């Protein structure tokens, strides 16, 4: 008889890769994935209704005693592409490496995000098989293109809104159970995202007349562009503590040693000092205390001996809570300070609203963490650094949270969107218990 791990591995082997150019996406794999879910989880598909939205996104409804204030559990079906030669084990082989508590499943999607998706199905399947009826309606919402556009999640939100559904709690991927992330804090912490940063892409363009590379002008377009990029690097956005970060540090203050305990507990006075210090503790800590901007794509002349008539750079900007697309654009122009460099916003979205870290919805999450993952774990608010499909759900709910119920090491987190993505079997199985506890607390 197939086990939870067997089912997980089978679904990991289906390469539901999304591409920015959707003509490259193999949609047959997504259909294969949908069919596999139906076959592997018969009780779920007997008790829940399923709809296909926007071609390949999935919406399940589990009727409860009441339909008001439902719970929405989210994940996404797609995964990012792989460079197979960089992997130690086949990226879609779902091999189990090691034994006992150290056994790991290697494969694209183990954490981002089939780990959560399949754990949700496992929890629901168990409860359906036991004849469980939830107190409130439960929706399972699985977008098919979170990694590229999120149109699936937007269509799911539009469908729920049209039906007048306003969830009491929405939970998507996000922070995990971690240790030694916040300086001085060694207790395991469940980082629950109460907001996420905004994201925008700014296009910088420097132009000139062109010509032969043997007779370059004093300031060719490529040099002008390079100067603009370097000005952005040398004058980063200012540091500050956004409200979710202040809440995180206040929550963790009792678990930090002195003098950090005093610093975290007196942020009204020490906030600027703490923010400045965090910016020096590596990329992750820097990203929670400032809006970041980095050049990611460069283009210039079509040949090595030709002057570029137009040199371009894409700058990826991640907006801290409190900043906006408009304010960030204004600052980029001011810092570059060159009328011959055109600054255009290609696309962008402001930071999400902040969900409360008090009240019934928060209590349900923290209770599920303690019940299933360990009562020694401190549940804390957190500012999500990356974008997720959950940002679209803030249009229909004031209680949108981002948490992946797995205890992840630094190396495991670093493998997201990189090679050798993996999760420990024991850790993944505990995550099933979290979703079950959250459903039963609803």
mmCIF file of N, CA, C and O in Angstrom, residues 197-206 224-237 291-299 311-319 324-325 328-333 335-336 341-349:
data_model
loop_
_atom_site.group_PDB
_atom_site.id
_atom_site.type_symbol
_atom_site.label_atom_id
_atom_site.label_comp_id
_atom_site.label_asym_id
_atom_site.label_seq_id
_atom_site.Cartn_x
_atom_site.Cartn_y
_atom_site.Cartn_z
ATOM 1 N N UNK A 197 6.710 42.124 1.099
ATOM 2 C CA UNK A 197 7.216 43.305 0.413
ATOM 3 C C UNK A 197 6.594 43.426 -0.975
ATOM 4 O O UNK A 197 6.195 42.432 -1.585
ATOM 5 N N UNK A 198 6.526 44.647 -1.453
ATOM 6 C CA UNK A 198 6.099 44.865 -2.822
ATOM 7 C C UNK A 198 7.230 44.546 -3.778
ATOM 8 O O UNK A 198 8.389 44.369 -3.377
ATOM 9 N N UNK A 199 6.911 44.472 -5.056
ATOM 10 C CA UNK A 199 7.929 44.152 -6.057
ATOM 11 C C UNK A 199 7.698 45.003 -7.298
ATOM 12 O O UNK A 199 6.557 45.243 -7.710
ATOM 13 N N UNK A 200 8.782 45.485 -7.870
ATOM 14 C CA UNK A 200 8.681 46.257 -9.103
ATOM 15 C C UNK A 200 9.947 46.055 -9.928
ATOM 16 O O UNK A 200 11.015 45.707 -9.392
ATOM 17 N N UNK A 201 9.825 46.252 -11.221
ATOM 18 C CA UNK A 201 10.981 46.227 -12.113
ATOM 19 C C UNK A 201 11.098 47.584 -12.782
ATOM 20 O O UNK A 201 10.138 48.076 -13.374
ATOM 21 N N UNK A 202 12.271 48.179 -12.647
ATOM 22 C CA UNK A 202 12.560 49.475 -13.245
ATOM 23 C C UNK A 202 13.522 49.254 -14.411
ATOM 24 O O UNK A 202 14.534 48.557 -14.270
ATOM 25 N N UNK A 203 13.214 49.835 -15.552
ATOM 26 C CA UNK A 203 14.073 49.741 -16.721
ATOM 27 C C UNK A 203 14.875 51.035 -16.865
ATOM 28 O O UNK A 203 14.308 52.125 -16.959
ATOM 29 N N UNK A 204 16.199 50.895 -16.845
ATOM 30 C CA UNK A 204 17.097 52.029 -17.062
ATOM 31 C C UNK A 204 17.609 51.969 -18.495
ATOM 32 O O UNK A 204 18.095 50.919 -18.945
ATOM 33 N N UNK A 205 17.531 53.088 -19.211
ATOM 34 C CA UNK A 205 17.976 53.123 -20.602
ATOM 35 C C UNK A 205 18.856 54.343 -20.842
ATOM 36 O O UNK A 205 18.441 55.481 -20.591
ATOM 37 N N UNK A 206 20.080 54.082 -21.329
ATOM 38 C CA UNK A 206 20.994 55.158 -21.730
ATOM 39 C C UNK A 206 21.202 55.051 -23.235
ATOM 40 O O UNK A 206 21.481 53.966 -23.750
ATOM 41 N N UNK A 224 27.574 55.239 -19.133
ATOM 42 C CA UNK A 224 26.546 56.030 -18.451
ATOM 43 C C UNK A 224 25.615 55.114 -17.669
ATOM 44 O O UNK A 224 25.225 55.406 -16.533
ATOM 45 N N UNK A 225 25.261 53.983 -18.273
ATOM 46 C CA UNK A 225 24.402 53.021 -17.586
ATOM 47 C C UNK A 225 25.107 52.423 -16.377
ATOM 48 O O UNK A 225 24.518 52.289 -15.298
ATOM 49 N N UNK A 226 26.381 52.059 -16.543
ATOM 50 C CA UNK A 226 27.147 51.485 -15.429
ATOM 51 C C UNK A 226 27.235 52.471 -14.270
ATOM 52 O O UNK A 226 27.135 52.079 -13.090
ATOM 53 N N UNK A 227 27.417 53.748 -14.570
ATOM 54 C CA UNK A 227 27.476 54.761 -13.513
ATOM 55 C C UNK A 227 26.150 54.847 -12.769
ATOM 56 O O UNK A 227 26.119 54.955 -11.533
ATOM 57 N N UNK A 228 25.052 54.784 -13.517
ATOM 58 C CA UNK A 228 23.732 54.833 -12.881
ATOM 59 C C UNK A 228 23.532 53.639 -11.948
ATOM 60 O O UNK A 228 23.046 53.778 -10.808
ATOM 61 N N UNK A 229 23.919 52.450 -12.406
ATOM 62 C CA UNK A 229 23.776 51.244 -11.578
ATOM 63 C C UNK A 229 24.635 51.364 -10.327
ATOM 64 O O UNK A 229 24.211 51.006 -9.219
ATOM 65 N N UNK A 230 25.849 51.871 -10.488
ATOM 66 C CA UNK A 230 26.753 51.981 -9.336
ATOM 67 C C UNK A 230 26.243 53.012 -8.336
ATOM 68 O O UNK A 230 26.410 52.848 -7.121
ATOM 69 N N UNK A 231 25.610 54.082 -8.825
ATOM 70 C CA UNK A 231 25.041 55.064 -7.898
ATOM 71 C C UNK A 231 23.935 54.437 -7.045
ATOM 72 O O UNK A 231 23.828 54.724 -5.844
ATOM 73 N N UNK A 232 23.129 53.584 -7.663
ATOM 74 C CA UNK A 232 22.094 52.892 -6.889
ATOM 75 C C UNK A 232 22.715 51.975 -5.846
ATOM 76 O O UNK A 232 22.208 51.842 -4.728
ATOM 77 N N UNK A 233 23.812 51.314 -6.214
ATOM 78 C CA UNK A 233 24.464 50.401 -5.272
ATOM 79 C C UNK A 233 25.098 51.151 -4.107
ATOM 80 O O UNK A 233 25.015 50.724 -2.958
ATOM 81 N N UNK A 234 25.715 52.282 -4.398
ATOM 82 C CA UNK A 234 26.424 53.029 -3.356
ATOM 83 C C UNK A 234 25.494 53.848 -2.466
ATOM 84 O O UNK A 234 25.895 54.275 -1.381
ATOM 85 N N UNK A 235 24.275 54.093 -2.940
ATOM 86 C CA UNK A 235 23.319 54.854 -2.120
ATOM 87 C C UNK A 235 22.038 54.029 -1.962
ATOM 88 O O UNK A 235 21.013 54.301 -2.593
ATOM 89 N N UNK A 236 22.099 52.990 -1.126
ATOM 90 C CA UNK A 236 20.914 52.136 -0.938
ATOM 91 C C UNK A 236 19.800 52.890 -0.226
ATOM 92 O O UNK A 236 20.014 53.963 0.354
ATOM 93 N N UNK A 237 18.619 52.311 -0.284
ATOM 94 C CA UNK A 237 17.481 52.882 0.438
ATOM 95 C C UNK A 237 17.795 52.909 1.927
ATOM 96 O O UNK A 237 18.526 52.042 2.440
ATOM 97 N N UNK A 291 14.149 48.775 1.684
ATOM 98 C CA UNK A 291 13.838 48.461 0.294
ATOM 99 C C UNK A 291 15.146 48.176 -0.427
ATOM 100 O O UNK A 291 16.128 48.890 -0.239
ATOM 101 N N UNK A 292 15.169 47.105 -1.216
ATOM 102 C CA UNK A 292 16.390 46.738 -1.923
ATOM 103 C C UNK A 292 16.218 46.942 -3.424
ATOM 104 O O UNK A 292 15.113 46.850 -3.951
ATOM 105 N N UNK A 293 17.332 47.207 -4.103
ATOM 106 C CA UNK A 293 17.329 47.394 -5.550
ATOM 107 C C UNK A 293 18.598 46.781 -6.114
ATOM 108 O O UNK A 293 19.702 47.073 -5.630
ATOM 109 N N UNK A 294 18.454 45.941 -7.136
ATOM 110 C CA UNK A 294 19.626 45.308 -7.734
ATOM 111 C C UNK A 294 19.409 45.137 -9.234
ATOM 112 O O UNK A 294 18.328 44.754 -9.685
ATOM 113 N N UNK A 295 20.438 45.440 -10.016
ATOM 114 C CA UNK A 295 20.382 45.236 -11.468
ATOM 115 C C UNK A 295 20.466 43.739 -11.756
ATOM 116 O O UNK A 295 21.344 43.047 -11.227
ATOM 117 N N UNK A 296 19.558 43.240 -12.580
ATOM 118 C CA UNK A 296 19.488 41.799 -12.843
ATOM 119 C C UNK A 296 19.690 41.431 -14.306
ATOM 120 O O UNK A 296 20.156 40.340 -14.606
ATOM 121 N N UNK A 297 19.339 42.313 -15.234
ATOM 122 C CA UNK A 297 19.493 42.036 -16.659
ATOM 123 C C UNK A 297 20.185 43.219 -17.313
ATOM 124 O O UNK A 297 19.860 44.375 -17.030
ATOM 125 N N UNK A 298 21.151 42.928 -18.197
ATOM 126 C CA UNK A 298 21.882 43.965 -18.897
ATOM 127 C C UNK A 298 21.880 43.667 -20.395
ATOM 128 O O UNK A 298 21.969 42.501 -20.797
ATOM 129 N N UNK A 299 21.797 44.709 -21.206
ATOM 130 C CA UNK A 299 21.909 44.537 -22.649
ATOM 131 C C UNK A 299 22.562 45.770 -23.237
ATOM 132 O O UNK A 299 22.442 46.883 -22.702
ATOM 133 N N UNK A 311 21.821 51.209 -24.190
ATOM 134 C CA UNK A 311 22.231 50.251 -23.154
ATOM 135 C C UNK A 311 21.140 50.213 -22.092
ATOM 136 O O UNK A 311 20.678 51.265 -21.628
ATOM 137 N N UNK A 312 20.726 49.008 -21.745
ATOM 138 C CA UNK A 312 19.590 48.870 -20.837
ATOM 139 C C UNK A 312 19.926 47.965 -19.657
ATOM 140 O O UNK A 312 20.717 47.031 -19.783
ATOM 141 N N UNK A 313 19.259 48.250 -18.545
ATOM 142 C CA UNK A 313 19.362 47.405 -17.349
ATOM 143 C C UNK A 313 17.995 47.282 -16.698
ATOM 144 O O UNK A 313 17.258 48.266 -16.598
ATOM 145 N N UNK A 314 17.669 46.073 -16.286
ATOM 146 C CA UNK A 314 16.480 45.859 -15.471
ATOM 147 C C UNK A 314 16.910 45.864 -14.011
ATOM 148 O O UNK A 314 17.868 45.177 -13.637
ATOM 149 N N UNK A 315 16.216 46.626 -13.212
ATOM 150 C CA UNK A 315 16.519 46.714 -11.781
ATOM 151 C C UNK A 315 15.332 46.157 -11.015
ATOM 152 O O UNK A 315 14.208 46.663 -11.138
ATOM 153 N N UNK A 316 15.583 45.111 -10.249
ATOM 154 C CA UNK A 316 14.533 44.508 -9.431
ATOM 155 C C UNK A 316 14.506 45.208 -8.082
ATOM 156 O O UNK A 316 15.521 45.253 -7.373
ATOM 157 N N UNK A 317 13.353 45.754 -7.730
ATOM 158 C CA UNK A 317 13.191 46.509 -6.481
ATOM 159 C C UNK A 317 12.174 45.781 -5.614
ATOM 160 O O UNK A 317 11.085 45.434 -6.083
ATOM 161 N N UNK A 318 12.534 45.527 -4.363
ATOM 162 C CA UNK A 318 11.616 44.919 -3.390
ATOM 163 C C UNK A 318 11.297 45.953 -2.320
ATOM 164 O O UNK A 318 12.188 46.441 -1.622
ATOM 165 N N UNK A 319 10.015 46.283 -2.217
ATOM 166 C CA UNK A 319 9.571 47.436 -1.435
ATOM 167 C C UNK A 319 9.241 47.058 0.002
ATOM 168 O O UNK A 319 8.376 46.206 0.253
ATOM 169 N N UNK A 324 6.403 52.653 -1.534
ATOM 170 C CA UNK A 324 5.460 52.423 -2.622
ATOM 171 C C UNK A 324 6.193 52.473 -3.949
ATOM 172 O O UNK A 324 7.347 52.937 -4.026
ATOM 173 N N UNK A 325 5.528 52.013 -4.994
ATOM 174 C CA UNK A 325 6.096 52.089 -6.338
ATOM 175 C C UNK A 325 6.432 53.538 -6.681
ATOM 176 O O UNK A 325 7.507 53.838 -7.205
ATOM 177 N N UNK A 328 9.453 54.880 -4.515
ATOM 178 C CA UNK A 328 10.713 54.241 -4.896
ATOM 179 C C UNK A 328 11.199 54.751 -6.247
ATOM 180 O O UNK A 328 12.400 54.983 -6.440
ATOM 181 N N UNK A 329 10.280 54.929 -7.188
ATOM 182 C CA UNK A 329 10.655 55.449 -8.507
ATOM 183 C C UNK A 329 11.253 56.843 -8.385
ATOM 184 O O UNK A 329 12.266 57.168 -9.024
ATOM 185 N N UNK A 330 10.633 57.654 -7.569
ATOM 186 C CA UNK A 330 11.123 59.017 -7.353
ATOM 187 C C UNK A 330 12.544 58.988 -6.781
ATOM 188 O O UNK A 330 13.418 59.758 -7.208
ATOM 189 N N UNK A 331 12.800 58.074 -5.856
ATOM 190 C CA UNK A 331 14.124 58.005 -5.243
ATOM 191 C C UNK A 331 15.171 57.485 -6.242
ATOM 192 O O UNK A 331 16.303 57.975 -6.269
ATOM 193 N N UNK A 332 14.816 56.495 -7.038
ATOM 194 C CA UNK A 332 15.744 55.979 -8.047
ATOM 195 C C UNK A 332 16.174 57.096 -8.985
ATOM 196 O O UNK A 332 17.369 57.261 -9.296
ATOM 197 N N UNK A 333 15.231 57.896 -9.439
ATOM 198 C CA UNK A 333 15.566 59.018 -10.339
ATOM 199 C C UNK A 333 16.498 60.018 -9.633
ATOM 200 O O UNK A 333 17.449 60.532 -10.237
ATOM 201 N N UNK A 335 18.581 59.487 -7.102
ATOM 202 C CA UNK A 335 19.911 58.926 -6.845
ATOM 203 C C UNK A 335 20.731 58.841 -8.131
ATOM 204 O O UNK A 335 21.920 59.177 -8.149
ATOM 205 N N UNK A 336 20.115 58.410 -9.227
ATOM 206 C CA UNK A 336 20.843 58.327 -10.505
ATOM 207 C C UNK A 336 21.241 59.714 -10.985
ATOM 208 O O UNK A 336 22.343 59.930 -11.488
ATOM 209 N N UNK A 341 19.591 59.283 -18.589
ATOM 210 C CA UNK A 341 19.208 57.899 -18.283
ATOM 211 C C UNK A 341 17.705 57.886 -18.035
ATOM 212 O O UNK A 341 17.211 58.489 -17.084
ATOM 213 N N UNK A 342 16.997 57.233 -18.916
ATOM 214 C CA UNK A 342 15.535 57.144 -18.779
ATOM 215 C C UNK A 342 15.176 56.086 -17.746
ATOM 216 O O UNK A 342 15.721 54.978 -17.764
ATOM 217 N N UNK A 343 14.283 56.426 -16.831
ATOM 218 C CA UNK A 343 13.831 55.514 -15.768
ATOM 219 C C UNK A 343 12.351 55.234 -15.992
ATOM 220 O O UNK A 343 11.516 56.138 -15.904
ATOM 221 N N UNK A 344 12.021 53.979 -16.287
ATOM 222 C CA UNK A 344 10.650 53.584 -16.576
ATOM 223 C C UNK A 344 10.263 52.391 -15.724
ATOM 224 O O UNK A 344 11.034 51.424 -15.602
ATOM 225 N N UNK A 345 9.086 52.460 -15.121
ATOM 226 C CA UNK A 345 8.582 51.312 -14.360
ATOM 227 C C UNK A 345 7.945 50.331 -15.340
ATOM 228 O O UNK A 345 6.966 50.654 -16.011
ATOM 229 N N UNK A 346 8.530 49.149 -15.442
ATOM 230 C CA UNK A 346 7.979 48.131 -16.338
ATOM 231 C C UNK A 346 6.722 47.525 -15.742
ATOM 232 O O UNK A 346 5.716 47.353 -16.404
ATOM 233 N N UNK A 347 6.773 47.174 -14.467
ATOM 234 C CA UNK A 347 5.593 46.698 -13.740
ATOM 235 C C UNK A 347 5.901 46.768 -12.251
ATOM 236 O O UNK A 347 7.068 46.814 -11.849
ATOM 237 N N UNK A 348 4.862 46.814 -11.447
ATOM 238 C CA UNK A 348 5.096 46.894 -10.018
ATOM 239 C C UNK A 348 3.819 46.775 -9.209
ATOM 240 O O UNK A 348 2.724 47.044 -9.695
ATOM 241 N N UNK A 349 3.972 46.331 -7.963
ATOM 242 C CA UNK A 349 2.852 46.282 -7.023
ATOM 243 C C UNK A 349 3.355 46.707 -5.657
ATOM 244 O O UNK A 349 4.463 46.353 -5.247
#
